[in-house]
Tab-separated table of C-alpha atoms in Angstrom:
chain	number	residue	atom	x	y	z
D	1	MET	CA	-1.150	13.027	-8.610
D	2	LYS	CA	-2.151	9.745	-6.998
D	3	VAL	CA	0.299	8.249	-4.497
D	4	LYS	CA	0.486	5.562	-1.856
D	5	LEU	CA	2.200	6.064	1.456
D	6	ARG	CA	3.424	3.594	4.057
D	7	ILE	CA	2.866	5.262	7.429
D	8	VAL	CA	4.535	3.709	10.473
D	9	TYR	CA	3.632	4.721	14.008
D	10	PRO	CA	6.448	4.042	16.488
D	11	THR	CA	5.793	2.647	19.950
D	12	GLY	CA	3.541	4.939	21.956
D	13	TYR	CA	2.216	6.988	19.031
D	14	VAL	CA	-0.904	4.994	18.086
D	15	GLU	CA	-3.108	6.575	20.725
D	16	ARG	CA	-2.489	10.065	19.345
D	17	PRO	CA	-4.878	11.357	16.650
D	18	ILE	CA	-1.992	12.266	14.334
D	19	LEU	CA	-3.609	11.027	11.118
D	20	ALA	CA	-6.884	12.806	11.888
D	21	GLU	CA	-4.977	16.027	12.599
D	22	ALA	CA	-3.051	15.657	9.339
D	23	ILE	CA	-6.249	15.253	7.334
D	24	LEU	CA	-7.958	18.191	9.048
D	25	THR	CA	-4.897	20.448	8.789
D	26	THR	CA	-3.944	19.717	5.175
D	27	GLY	CA	-7.426	18.993	3.811
D	28	ILE	CA	-6.080	15.938	1.983
D	29	LYS	CA	-8.398	12.954	2.070
D	30	MET	CA	-6.812	9.535	2.407
D	31	ASN	CA	-8.104	6.059	1.786
D	32	ILE	CA	-6.620	3.488	4.157
D	33	LEU	CA	-5.929	0.379	2.089
D	34	GLU	CA	-4.427	-1.765	4.825
D	35	ALA	CA	-3.706	-1.257	8.514
D	36	THR	CA	-1.983	-3.267	11.201
D	37	LEU	CA	-2.294	-1.633	14.610
D	38	ASP	CA	-2.098	-2.724	18.202
D	39	ALA	CA	-1.877	-0.857	21.507
D	40	ARG	CA	1.807	-0.062	21.005
D	41	SER	CA	2.587	0.584	17.343
D	42	GLY	CA	1.148	0.354	13.878
D	43	GLU	CA	1.606	0.514	10.151
D	44	LEU	CA	-0.801	1.461	7.408
D	45	ILE	CA	-0.870	1.864	3.661
D	46	ALA	CA	-2.830	4.883	2.473
D	47	SER	CA	-3.785	6.075	-0.987
D	48	LEU	CA	-4.326	9.759	-1.701
D	49	GLU	CA	-4.666	12.150	-4.574
D	50	ALA	CA	-3.166	15.637	-4.374
D	51	GLU	CA	-0.656	17.945	-6.008
D	52	GLU	CA	3.012	17.505	-5.104
D	53	PRO	CA	3.249	20.541	-2.757
D	54	GLU	CA	0.245	19.299	-0.763
D	55	ILE	CA	1.697	15.796	-0.555
D	56	GLU	CA	4.992	17.181	0.744
D	57	ARG	CA	3.090	19.268	3.294
D	58	LEU	CA	1.220	16.190	4.522
D	59	VAL	CA	4.388	14.087	4.707
D	60	GLY	CA	6.168	16.883	6.581
D	61	PHE	CA	3.258	17.226	9.012
D	62	LEU	CA	3.378	13.515	9.828
D	63	ARG	CA	7.171	13.374	10.113
D	64	ASP	CA	7.228	16.442	12.377
D	65	ARG	CA	5.052	14.458	14.789
D	66	GLY	CA	7.386	11.469	14.854
D	67	VAL	CA	5.623	9.256	12.326
D	68	LYS	CA	7.705	7.521	9.648
D	69	VAL	CA	6.425	8.011	6.105
D	70	GLU	CA	7.635	6.558	2.820
D	71	ARG	CA	6.218	6.668	-0.671
D	72	ILE	CA	5.321	3.439	-2.361
D	73	VAL	CA	6.083	3.476	-6.054
D	74	GLY	CA	5.133	0.629	-8.369
D	75	MET	CA	4.670	-2.262	-6.005
D	76	LEU	CA	4.498	-5.228	-8.351
D	77	LYS	CA	6.637	-6.426	-11.187
D	78	VAL	CA	5.348	-9.427	-13.129
D	79	ASP	CA	7.621	-11.311	-15.495
D	80	LYS	CA	5.117	-12.327	-18.189
D	81	ASP	CA	7.643	-14.757	-19.671
D	82	ARG	CA	7.718	-16.711	-16.405
D	83	CYS	CA	4.038	-16.340	-15.426
D	84	ILE	CA	1.992	-19.373	-16.480
D	85	ASP	CA	-1.364	-17.876	-15.354
D	86	CYS	CA	-1.833	-20.675	-12.807
D	87	GLY	CA	-3.780	-18.410	-10.436
D	88	ALA	CA	-1.894	-19.367	-7.265
D	89	CYS	CA	-1.642	-15.668	-6.434
D	90	VAL	CA	-5.334	-14.878	-6.961
D	91	SER	CA	-6.950	-16.376	-3.874
D	92	ILE	CA	-4.075	-15.458	-1.559
D	93	CYS	CA	-4.324	-11.687	-2.221
D	94	PRO	CA	-5.966	-10.054	0.831
D	95	VAL	CA	-7.182	-6.989	-1.098
D	96	GLN	CA	-8.335	-8.668	-4.327
D	97	ALA	CA	-5.718	-6.845	-6.391
D	98	ILE	CA	-5.242	-9.951	-8.538
D	99	GLU	CA	-7.954	-11.616	-10.561
D	100	MET	CA	-8.372	-14.315	-13.154
D	101	GLY	CA	-9.784	-12.936	-16.399
D	102	GLU	CA	-12.421	-14.627	-18.524
D	103	ASP	CA	-9.612	-15.748	-20.825
D	104	TRP	CA	-7.931	-17.426	-17.797
D	105	SER	CA	-5.109	-14.896	-17.689
D	106	VAL	CA	-4.003	-13.378	-14.393
D	107	ARG	CA	-4.527	-9.624	-14.087
D	108	PHE	CA	-2.891	-7.346	-11.522
D	109	ASP	CA	-4.456	-4.096	-10.295
D	110	GLU	CA	-1.585	-2.039	-8.878
D	111	ASP	CA	-3.984	0.607	-7.585
D	112	ARG	CA	-5.408	-1.919	-5.125
D	113	CYS	CA	-2.088	-3.564	-4.229
D	114	VAL	CA	-0.803	-2.873	-0.714
D	115	GLY	CA	2.571	-4.563	-1.116
D	116	CYS	CA	2.022	-7.383	1.392
D	117	GLY	CA	4.049	-9.880	-0.666
D	118	ALA	CA	1.574	-12.768	-0.413
D	119	CYS	CA	1.550	-13.177	-4.202
D	120	VAL	CA	5.343	-13.266	-4.312
D	121	ARG	CA	5.437	-16.159	-1.841
D	122	ALA	CA	2.563	-17.978	-3.610
D	123	CYS	CA	3.997	-17.881	-7.134
D	124	PRO	CA	5.521	-21.267	-8.033
D	125	MET	CA	7.319	-19.757	-11.033
D	126	LYS	CA	8.830	-16.804	-9.106
D	127	ALA	CA	7.302	-14.490	-11.709
D	128	VAL	CA	6.100	-11.849	-9.228
D	129	THR	CA	8.409	-9.510	-7.326
D	130	LEU	CA	7.877	-6.443	-5.185
D	131	VAL	CA	9.780	-3.339	-6.191
């Protein structure tokens, strides 16, 4: 099962190697899609593939160490009736999860999406929402 997690480090936790320990302890590899960290706190979006019991073990490991974890399920909803394929969302996407097809239609890749909301703010037709 492939899932995305939002992992939030509270103040004072960023200097601890909690994520490295979680990976080494559980054996679950993670791909960090987006990270915002400073000396005090941080937040990252990670993608991983594992069976449900392993995912729960990883989430429990992180939570036991004071890190907040939430699953991200289906980030984008596009109302195709409202979308006019203008492309305003394409260039604003920081992870290139949105592209303009050869037929000039806008295509969304939810696997790459990190839920930043830039496309929602850019859409003049209000056709894109985060769920």
